[in-house]
PDB file of C-alpha atoms in Angstrom:
ATOM      1  CA  MET A   8     -11.351  10.751  -2.952  1.00  0.00           C
ATOM      2  CA  ARG A   9     -10.003   9.837   0.298  1.00  0.00           C
ATOM      3  CA  PHE A  10      -6.506  10.359   1.762  1.00  0.00           C
ATOM      4  CA  ARG A  11      -4.912   7.059   3.004  1.00  0.00           C
ATOM      5  CA  PRO A  12      -1.802   7.983   5.037  1.00  0.00           C
ATOM      6  CA  CYS A  13       1.011   5.407   4.705  1.00  0.00           C
ATOM      7  CA  ILE A  14       3.842   4.103   7.206  1.00  0.00           C
ATOM      8  CA  ASP A  15       7.013   2.441   5.218  1.00  0.00           C
ATOM      9  CA  ILE A  16       9.323   1.084   7.676  1.00  0.00           C
ATOM     10  CA  HIS A  17      12.693  -0.835   6.237  1.00  0.00           C
ATOM     11  CA  ASN A  18      15.591  -2.159   8.353  1.00  0.00           C
ATOM     12  CA  GLY A  19      13.502  -1.002  11.708  1.00  0.00           C
ATOM     13  CA  ARG A  20      12.960   2.480  10.450  1.00  0.00           C
ATOM     14  CA  VAL A  21      10.305   4.822   8.795  1.00  0.00           C
ATOM     15  CA  LYS A  22      11.246   5.680   5.309  1.00  0.00           C
ATOM     16  CA  GLN A  23      10.328   6.357   1.931  1.00  0.00           C
ATOM     17  CA  ILE A  24      12.057   4.356  -0.807  1.00  0.00           C
ATOM     18  CA  VAL A  25      11.956   4.119  -4.627  1.00  0.00           C
ATOM     19  CA  GLY A  26       9.790   1.078  -4.648  1.00  0.00           C
ATOM     20  CA  ALA A  27      11.975  -0.271  -7.870  1.00  0.00           C
ATOM     21  CA  SER A  28      15.161  -0.347  -6.172  1.00  0.00           C
ATOM     22  CA  LEU A  29      14.128  -2.953  -2.562  1.00  0.00           C
ATOM     23  CA  THR A  30      16.447  -5.777  -2.828  1.00  0.00           C
ATOM     24  CA  ASP A  31      16.128  -8.473  -0.121  1.00  0.00           C
ATOM     25  CA  GLU A  32      19.650  -9.152  -0.561  1.00  0.00           C
ATOM     26  CA  GLY A  33      21.631  -7.091   2.545  1.00  0.00           C
ATOM     27  CA  ASP A  34      18.315  -5.539   2.685  1.00  0.00           C
ATOM     28  CA  ARG A  35      18.890  -2.493   0.325  1.00  0.00           C
ATOM     29  CA  ALA A  36      17.192   0.282  -0.813  1.00  0.00           C
ATOM     30  CA  GLU A  37      17.660   3.840  -2.096  1.00  0.00           C
ATOM     31  CA  GLU A  38      16.428   5.910   0.019  1.00  0.00           C
ATOM     32  CA  ASN A  39      14.502   9.235  -0.189  1.00  0.00           C
ATOM     33  CA  TYR A  40      13.999  10.074   3.421  1.00  0.00           C
ATOM     34  CA  VAL A  41      14.494   8.430   6.946  1.00  0.00           C
ATOM     35  CA  ALA A  42      12.548   9.534   9.926  1.00  0.00           C
ATOM     36  CA  GLY A  43      13.713  10.392  12.952  1.00  0.00           C
ATOM     37  CA  GLU A  44      10.546   9.747  14.652  1.00  0.00           C
ATOM     38  CA  ASP A  45       8.886   6.096  15.282  1.00  0.00           C
ATOM     39  CA  ALA A  46       6.114   4.842  13.039  1.00  0.00           C
ATOM     40  CA  ALA A  47       3.879   5.359  16.729  1.00  0.00           C
ATOM     41  CA  SER A  48       4.654   9.672  16.165  1.00  0.00           C
ATOM     42  CA  PHE A  49       3.038   8.627  12.465  1.00  0.00           C
ATOM     43  CA  ALA A  50       0.114   6.629  13.518  1.00  0.00           C
ATOM     44  CA  ARG A  51      -0.693   9.612  16.275  1.00  0.00           C
ATOM     45  CA  ARG A  52      -0.881  12.438  13.849  1.00  0.00           C
ATOM     46  CA  TYR A  53      -3.337  10.068  11.340  1.00  0.00           C
ATOM     47  CA  ARG A  54      -5.218   9.426  14.652  1.00  0.00           C
ATOM     48  CA  ASP A  55      -5.421  13.079  15.622  1.00  0.00           C
ATOM     49  CA  ALA A  56      -6.525  13.823  12.252  1.00  0.00           C
ATOM     50  CA  GLY A  57      -8.990  11.157  11.842  1.00  0.00           C
ATOM     51  CA  LEU A  58      -7.775   9.300   9.103  1.00  0.00           C
ATOM     52  CA  GLU A  59      -8.868   6.091   8.537  1.00  0.00           C
ATOM     53  CA  GLY A  60      -7.572   3.392   6.282  1.00  0.00           C
ATOM     54  CA  GLY A  61      -4.055   3.869   6.035  1.00  0.00           C
ATOM     55  CA  HIS A  62      -1.556   1.517   5.157  1.00  0.00           C
ATOM     56  CA  VAL A  63       1.815   0.019   7.541  1.00  0.00           C
ATOM     57  CA  ILE A  64       4.260  -1.510   5.603  1.00  0.00           C
ATOM     58  CA  LEU A  65       6.596  -3.765   6.768  1.00  0.00           C
ATOM     59  CA  LEU A  66       9.350  -3.793   3.727  1.00  0.00           C
ATOM     60  CA  ASN A  67      12.215  -6.728   5.121  1.00  0.00           C
ATOM     61  CA  ALA A  68      11.625 -10.457   4.398  1.00  0.00           C
ATOM     62  CA  THR A  69      10.045 -12.096   7.420  1.00  0.00           C
ATOM     63  CA  GLY A  70      13.833 -14.007   7.349  1.00  0.00           C
ATOM     64  CA  SER A  71      16.034 -11.013   7.336  1.00  0.00           C
ATOM     65  CA  ALA A  72      18.206  -9.664  10.060  1.00  0.00           C
ATOM     66  CA  PHE A  73      16.393  -6.898  10.300  1.00  0.00           C
ATOM     67  CA  TYR A  74      12.593  -8.075  10.560  1.00  0.00           C
ATOM     68  CA  GLU A  75      12.226  -8.250  14.356  1.00  0.00           C
ATOM     69  CA  ASP A  76      12.987  -4.559  14.345  1.00  0.00           C
ATOM     70  CA  THR A  77      10.562  -3.670  11.545  1.00  0.00           C
ATOM     71  CA  ARG A  78       7.756  -5.659  13.136  1.00  0.00           C
ATOM     72  CA  LYS A  79       8.156  -3.919  16.057  1.00  0.00           C
ATOM     73  CA  GLN A  80       7.714  -0.377  14.794  1.00  0.00           C
ATOM     74  CA  ALA A  81       4.604  -1.989  12.860  1.00  0.00           C
ATOM     75  CA  HIS A  82       3.216  -2.978  16.408  1.00  0.00           C
ATOM     76  CA  LEU A  83       3.927   0.560  18.119  1.00  0.00           C
ATOM     77  CA  ALA A  84       2.295   2.140  14.904  1.00  0.00           C
ATOM     78  CA  LEU A  85      -0.804  -0.471  15.566  1.00  0.00           C
ATOM     79  CA  GLU A  86      -0.842  -0.097  19.146  1.00  0.00           C
ATOM     80  CA  ALA A  87      -0.950   4.278  18.619  1.00  0.00           C
ATOM     81  CA  TYR A  88      -4.222   3.707  16.612  1.00  0.00           C
ATOM     82  CA  PRO A  89      -6.212   0.759  17.197  1.00  0.00           C
ATOM     83  CA  GLY A  90      -8.847   0.244  14.094  1.00  0.00           C
ATOM     84  CA  GLY A  91      -7.395   3.188  12.058  1.00  0.00           C
ATOM     85  CA  LEU A  92      -4.642   1.054   9.849  1.00  0.00           C
ATOM     86  CA  GLN A  93      -3.811  -1.599   8.009  1.00  0.00           C
ATOM     87  CA  ALA A  94      -0.727  -3.823   7.640  1.00  0.00           C
ATOM     88  CA  GLY A  95       0.895  -5.569   5.178  1.00  0.00           C
ATOM     89  CA  GLY A  96       4.312  -6.886   4.241  1.00  0.00           C
ATOM     90  CA  GLY A  97       4.967 -10.390   4.390  1.00  0.00           C
ATOM     91  CA  ILE A  98       1.428 -11.495   6.128  1.00  0.00           C
ATOM     92  CA  THR A  99      -0.251 -15.303   5.776  1.00  0.00           C
ATOM     93  CA  PRO A 100      -2.405 -17.195   7.935  1.00  0.00           C
ATOM     94  CA  ASP A 101      -0.171 -17.765  10.342  1.00  0.00           C
ATOM     95  CA  ASN A 102       0.793 -14.637  11.121  1.00  0.00           C
ATOM     96  CA  ALA A 103      -2.158 -12.440  10.003  1.00  0.00           C
ATOM     97  CA  GLY A 104      -4.006 -12.654  13.806  1.00  0.00           C
ATOM     98  CA  GLU A 105      -1.164 -11.234  15.357  1.00  0.00           C
ATOM     99  CA  PHE A 106      -1.294  -7.982  13.837  1.00  0.00           C
ATOM    100  CA  LEU A 107      -4.990  -7.722  13.631  1.00  0.00           C
ATOM    101  CA  ASP A 108      -4.700  -8.353  17.337  1.00  0.00           C
ATOM    102  CA  ALA A 109      -2.367  -5.521  17.619  1.00  0.00           C
ATOM    103  CA  GLY A 110      -4.832  -3.227  16.401  1.00  0.00           C
ATOM    104  CA  ALA A 111      -4.759  -3.422  12.792  1.00  0.00           C
ATOM    105  CA  SER A 112      -8.320  -2.772  10.851  1.00  0.00           C
ATOM    106  CA  HIS A 113      -7.241  -5.176   7.824  1.00  0.00           C
ATOM    107  CA  VAL A 114      -4.241  -7.115   6.840  1.00  0.00           C
ATOM    108  CA  ILE A 115      -2.631  -6.785   3.220  1.00  0.00           C
ATOM    109  CA  VAL A 116      -1.737  -9.397   1.542  1.00  0.00           C
ATOM    110  CA  THR A 117      -0.125 -10.010  -2.039  1.00  0.00           C
ATOM    111  CA  SER A 118       2.789 -12.651  -2.157  1.00  0.00           C
ATOM    112  CA  TYR A 119       0.680 -15.688  -0.409  1.00  0.00           C
ATOM    113  CA  VAL A 120      -1.387 -15.679  -2.785  1.00  0.00           C
ATOM    114  CA  PHE A 121       0.517 -15.116  -5.923  1.00  0.00           C
ATOM    115  CA  GLN A 122       2.638 -18.123  -6.365  1.00  0.00           C
ATOM    116  CA  GLY A 123       4.536 -19.153  -9.065  1.00  0.00           C
ATOM    117  CA  GLY A 124       3.511 -16.725 -10.420  1.00  0.00           C
ATOM    118  CA  LYS A 125       0.228 -16.761 -10.701  1.00  0.00           C
ATOM    119  CA  ILE A 126      -3.004 -16.610  -8.069  1.00  0.00           C
ATOM    120  CA  HIS A 127      -3.917 -19.871  -6.003  1.00  0.00           C
ATOM    121  CA  TYR A 128      -7.215 -19.259  -5.458  1.00  0.00           C
ATOM    122  CA  GLY A 129      -6.735 -22.167  -2.436  1.00  0.00           C
ATOM    123  CA  ARG A 130      -4.687 -20.215  -0.433  1.00  0.00           C
ATOM    124  CA  LEU A 131      -6.740 -17.260  -1.068  1.00  0.00           C
ATOM    125  CA  ALA A 132      -9.455 -19.252   0.639  1.00  0.00           C
ATOM    126  CA  GLU A 133      -7.161 -19.809   3.834  1.00  0.00           C
ATOM    127  CA  LEU A 134      -6.580 -16.432   4.271  1.00  0.00           C
ATOM    128  CA  VAL A 135     -10.538 -15.546   3.830  1.00  0.00           C
ATOM    129  CA  LYS A 136     -11.004 -18.182   6.753  1.00  0.00           C
ATOM    130  CA  ALA A 137      -8.290 -16.677   8.721  1.00  0.00           C
ATOM    131  CA  VAL A 138      -9.465 -13.129   8.886  1.00  0.00           C
ATOM    132  CA  GLY A 139     -12.584 -12.717   7.119  1.00  0.00           C
ATOM    133  CA  ARG A 140     -13.369 -11.328   3.877  1.00  0.00           C
ATOM    134  CA  GLN A 141     -14.111  -8.055   5.460  1.00  0.00           C
ATOM    135  CA  ARG A 142     -10.620  -7.761   7.092  1.00  0.00           C
ATOM    136  CA  LEU A 143      -8.517  -8.564   3.744  1.00  0.00           C
ATOM    137  CA  VAL A 144      -7.151  -6.150   1.269  1.00  0.00           C
ATOM    138  CA  LEU A 145      -5.707  -7.536  -1.508  1.00  0.00           C
ATOM    139  CA  ASP A 146      -2.088  -5.250  -2.752  1.00  0.00           C
ATOM    140  CA  LEU A 147      -2.202  -5.884  -6.571  1.00  0.00           C
ATOM    141  CA  SER A 148       1.243  -3.449  -7.520  1.00  0.00           C
ATOM    142  CA  CYS A 149       2.008  -3.941 -10.447  1.00  0.00           C
ATOM    143  CA  ARG A 150       4.523  -2.920 -13.303  1.00  0.00           C
ATOM    144  CA  LYS A 151       3.798  -1.903 -16.912  1.00  0.00           C
ATOM    145  CA  THR A 152       4.455  -4.309 -19.929  1.00  0.00           C
ATOM    146  CA  GLU A 153       3.500  -4.588 -23.073  1.00  0.00           C
ATOM    147  CA  GLU A 154       0.837  -6.612 -22.220  1.00  0.00           C
ATOM    148  CA  GLY A 155      -0.592  -4.328 -19.636  1.00  0.00           C
ATOM    149  CA  TYR A 156      -0.085  -4.018 -15.860  1.00  0.00           C
ATOM    150  CA  VAL A 157       1.412  -7.450 -14.209  1.00  0.00           C
ATOM    151  CA  VAL A 158       0.897  -7.814 -10.736  1.00  0.00           C
ATOM    152  CA  VAL A 159       4.623  -8.165  -9.057  1.00  0.00           C
ATOM    153  CA  THR A 160       5.337 -10.092  -5.884  1.00  0.00           C
ATOM    154  CA  ASP A 161       7.758 -10.382  -2.711  1.00  0.00           C
ATOM    155  CA  ARG A 162       8.374  -6.805  -2.211  1.00  0.00           C
ATOM    156  CA  TRP A 163       7.802  -5.951  -5.792  1.00  0.00           C
ATOM    157  CA  GLN A 164      10.737  -7.708  -7.068  1.00  0.00           C
ATOM    158  CA  ARG A 165       9.160 -10.731  -8.870  1.00  0.00           C
ATOM    159  CA  MET A 166       6.939 -10.663 -12.319  1.00  0.00           C
ATOM    160  CA  THR A 167       3.874 -12.817 -11.886  1.00  0.00           C
ATOM    161  CA  GLN A 168       1.375 -13.841 -15.253  1.00  0.00           C
ATOM    162  CA  GLU A 169      -2.081 -12.096 -13.669  1.00  0.00           C
ATOM    163  CA  GLN A 170      -2.557  -9.227 -15.344  1.00  0.00           C
ATOM    164  CA  VAL A 171      -4.654  -6.173 -13.491  1.00  0.00           C
ATOM    165  CA  ASN A 172      -7.453  -5.464 -15.264  1.00  0.00           C
ATOM    166  CA  ILE A 173     -11.569  -5.076 -14.389  1.00  0.00           C
ATOM    167  CA  PRO A 174     -12.012  -9.476 -14.989  1.00  0.00           C
ATOM    168  CA  LEU A 175      -9.347  -9.822 -12.415  1.00  0.00           C
ATOM    169  CA  LEU A 176     -10.945  -7.230  -9.859  1.00  0.00           C
ATOM    170  CA  GLU A 177     -14.066  -8.664 -10.547  1.00  0.00           C
ATOM    171  CA  ARG A 178     -12.889 -12.197  -9.560  1.00  0.00           C
ATOM    172  CA  LEU A 179     -11.236 -11.122  -6.471  1.00  0.00           C
ATOM    173  CA  SER A 180     -13.551  -8.475  -5.138  1.00  0.00           C
ATOM    174  CA  ALA A 181     -15.622 -11.751  -3.925  1.00  0.00           C
ATOM    175  CA  SER A 182     -12.825 -12.277  -1.267  1.00  0.00           C
ATOM    176  CA  CYS A 183     -11.921  -9.370  -0.214  1.00  0.00           C
ATOM    177  CA  ASP A 184     -13.071  -5.788   1.380  1.00  0.00           C
ATOM    178  CA  GLU A 185     -10.066  -3.579  -0.762  1.00  0.00           C
ATOM    179  CA  PHE A 186      -7.651  -3.502  -2.831  1.00  0.00           C
ATOM    180  CA  LEU A 187      -3.805  -1.550  -2.694  1.00  0.00           C
ATOM    181  CA  VAL A 188      -2.587  -1.028  -6.186  1.00  0.00           C
ATOM    182  CA  HIS A 189       1.080   0.634  -6.084  1.00  0.00           C
ATOM    183  CA  ALA A 190       2.145   1.560  -9.552  1.00  0.00           C
ATOM    184  CA  VAL A 191       5.988  -0.102  -9.112  1.00  0.00           C
ATOM    185  CA  ASP A 192       7.499   1.829 -11.995  1.00  0.00           C
ATOM    186  CA  VAL A 193       6.819   5.422 -10.252  1.00  0.00           C
ATOM    187  CA  GLU A 194       6.702   4.764  -6.690  1.00  0.00           C
ATOM    188  CA  GLY A 195       8.592   6.870  -4.653  1.00  0.00           C
ATOM    189  CA  ARG A 196      10.077   8.917  -7.609  1.00  0.00           C
ATOM    190  CA  ALA A 197       7.661  11.425  -7.481  1.00  0.00           C
ATOM    191  CA  GLU A 198       7.384  11.885 -10.771  1.00  0.00           C
ATOM    192  CA  GLY A 199       3.927  11.937 -12.091  1.00  0.00           C
ATOM    193  CA  ILE A 200       1.103   9.686 -11.965  1.00  0.00           C
ATOM    194  CA  GLU A 201       0.118   6.039 -13.814  1.00  0.00           C
ATOM    195  CA  GLU A 202      -2.443   7.803 -15.650  1.00  0.00           C
ATOM    196  CA  ASP A 203      -3.436   4.713 -17.922  1.00  0.00           C
ATOM    197  CA  LEU A 204      -3.471   2.681 -14.534  1.00  0.00           C
ATOM    198  CA  VAL A 205      -5.373   5.104 -12.350  1.00  0.00           C
ATOM    199  CA  SER A 206      -8.136   5.425 -15.852  1.00  0.00           C
ATOM    200  CA  LEU A 207      -8.279   1.190 -15.055  1.00  0.00           C
ATOM    201  CA  LEU A 208      -9.297   1.167 -11.819  1.00  0.00           C
ATOM    202  CA  GLY A 209     -11.386   4.473 -12.077  1.00  0.00           C
ATOM    203  CA  GLN A 210     -13.571   2.413 -14.702  1.00  0.00           C
ATOM    204  CA  TRP A 211     -14.500   0.193 -12.184  1.00  0.00           C
ATOM    205  CA  GLY A 212     -15.565   1.094  -8.279  1.00  0.00           C
ATOM    206  CA  SER A 213     -17.149  -1.894  -6.952  1.00  0.00           C
ATOM    207  CA  ARG A 214     -15.058  -1.878  -3.720  1.00  0.00           C
ATOM    208  CA  PRO A 215     -12.137   0.393  -2.280  1.00  0.00           C
ATOM    209  CA  VAL A 216      -9.584   0.704  -4.421  1.00  0.00           C
ATOM    210  CA  THR A 217      -6.220   2.671  -2.695  1.00  0.00           C
ATOM    211  CA  TYR A 218      -3.780   4.122  -5.712  1.00  0.00           C
ATOM    212  CA  ALA A 219      -0.057   5.138  -4.573  1.00  0.00           C
ATOM    213  CA  GLY A 220       2.726   5.942  -7.018  1.00  0.00           C
ATOM    214  CA  GLY A 221       4.233   9.079  -8.374  1.00  0.00           C
ATOM    215  CA  VAL A 222       2.242  11.615  -7.254  1.00  0.00           C
ATOM    216  CA  HIS A 223       4.222  14.962  -7.101  1.00  0.00           C
ATOM    217  CA  SER A 224       1.744  17.485  -7.557  1.00  0.00           C
ATOM    218  CA  TYR A 225      -1.711  19.594  -6.908  1.00  0.00           C
ATOM    219  CA  GLU A 226      -2.328  18.561  -9.938  1.00  0.00           C
ATOM    220  CA  ASP A 227      -1.642  15.331  -9.980  1.00  0.00           C
ATOM    221  CA  LEU A 228      -4.262  14.963  -7.427  1.00  0.00           C
ATOM    222  CA  GLU A 229      -6.278  17.094  -9.586  1.00  0.00           C
ATOM    223  CA  LEU A 230      -5.944  14.203 -12.545  1.00  0.00           C
ATOM    224  CA  LEU A 231      -6.204  11.190  -9.923  1.00  0.00           C
ATOM    225  CA  LYS A 232      -9.483  12.514  -8.819  1.00  0.00           C
ATOM    226  CA  VAL A 233     -10.692  12.970 -12.614  1.00  0.00           C
ATOM    227  CA  LEU A 234      -9.471   9.459 -14.056  1.00  0.00           C
ATOM    228  CA  GLY A 235     -10.269   7.723 -11.120  1.00  0.00           C
ATOM    229  CA  ARG A 236     -13.364   8.995 -11.234  1.00  0.00           C
ATOM    230  CA  ASN A 237     -13.470  10.333  -7.528  1.00  0.00           C
ATOM    231  CA  HIS A 238     -13.907   6.671  -5.947  1.00  0.00           C
ATOM    232  CA  VAL A 239      -9.950   6.092  -6.365  1.00  0.00           C
ATOM    233  CA  ASP A 240      -8.385   6.580  -3.149  1.00  0.00           C
ATOM    234  CA  VAL A 241      -4.589   7.784  -3.183  1.00  0.00           C
ATOM    235  CA  THR A 242      -1.904   7.275  -0.676  1.00  0.00           C
ATOM    236  CA  ILE A 243       1.032   9.806  -0.792  1.00  0.00           C
ATOM    237  CA  GLY A 244       4.804   9.194   0.316  1.00  0.00           C
ATOM    238  CA  SER A 245       7.846  10.862  -0.544  1.00  0.00           C
ATOM    239  CA  ALA A 246       6.091  14.052  -2.242  1.00  0.00           C
ATOM    240  CA  LEU A 247       4.445  14.776   1.350  1.00  0.00           C
ATOM    241  CA  ASP A 248       5.882  17.431   3.986  1.00  0.00           C
ATOM    242  CA  LEU A 249       5.849  14.832   6.333  1.00  0.00           C
ATOM    243  CA  PHE A 250       8.486  13.039   4.519  1.00  0.00           C
ATOM    244  CA  GLY A 251      10.856  15.863   2.955  1.00  0.00           C
ATOM    245  CA  GLY A 252       8.291  16.494   0.066  1.00  0.00           C
ATOM    246  CA  GLY A 253       6.807  19.963  -1.568  1.00  0.00           C
ATOM    247  CA  LEU A 254       3.345  19.118  -0.902  1.00  0.00           C
ATOM    248  CA  LYS A 255       1.691  20.561   2.489  1.00  0.00           C
ATOM    249  CA  TRP A 256      -0.178  18.044   4.526  1.00  0.00           C
ATOM    250  CA  ASP A 257      -2.532  20.590   5.226  1.00  0.00           C
ATOM    251  CA  LYS A 258      -3.645  21.478   1.746  1.00  0.00           C
ATOM    252  CA  VAL A 259      -3.285  17.769   0.884  1.00  0.00           C
ATOM    253  CA  LEU A 260      -6.274  17.067   3.395  1.00  0.00           C
ATOM    254  CA  GLU A 261      -8.006  19.865   1.961  1.00  0.00           C
ATOM    255  CA  PHE A 262      -8.060  18.659  -1.083  1.00  0.00           C
ATOM    256  CA  CYS A 263      -9.468  15.474  -0.059  1.00  0.00           C
ATOM    257  CA  GLY A 264     -12.287  17.149   2.132  1.00  0.00           C
ATOM    258  CA  VAL A 265     -10.072  16.887   5.554  1.00  0.00           C
ATOM    259  CA  ARG A 266     -10.199  19.313   8.155  1.00  0.00           C
ATOM    260  CA  ALA A 267      -6.435  19.855   9.344  1.00  0.00           C
TER     261      ALA A 267
END
């Protein structure tokens, strides 16, 4: 299980938010932490620790009054750690090259592919043609329903008809290099992981998968390692001491086999 660091940017600031609270109207979100440092400082810390495959997530819509400030912060991070970070948030075939040229190893995509509540395989093919399968991460962030875990799009505000399950992972794996899965109901709450979702992801393992959401203790990390069969990677936001939480950076790295 690898540790994948994160840099979430909202309204031009590095933040940790409650995922389910994010809304485009007024660019609002419930904030757990707002950093005094810029995105590049976090990128340099991750670079110096030798961590690869972290995520830079732009949390403003492309039409937002704050989008340009958020975009600039994302570029600062990517330029500070070229090849070490992935970039997501409003990615399309038209702008993906911009983030790759800025230093992203991969681009992370949800909403462009999931339109009108379902997967558009033609759009997915356009992305693969634009960036190559090996540089594409599909974000299958989801919420729990009576039917199972359902993919959500548009900064976690819109439900789709697509369930996260092994057949979906199998179908999409031919078109991407990795998956990123936020458990939106627990994202930013630091109240425990979505155990059923982690178990589902742990049953697969044909491509790298990173889980995000709810980690708040070292016991959560141990549980995630067991349920994910040691091949589901983890990212930690609000619970990490870098973002005001109680989990120590050095101890998390040690747990995931990284020498601090």
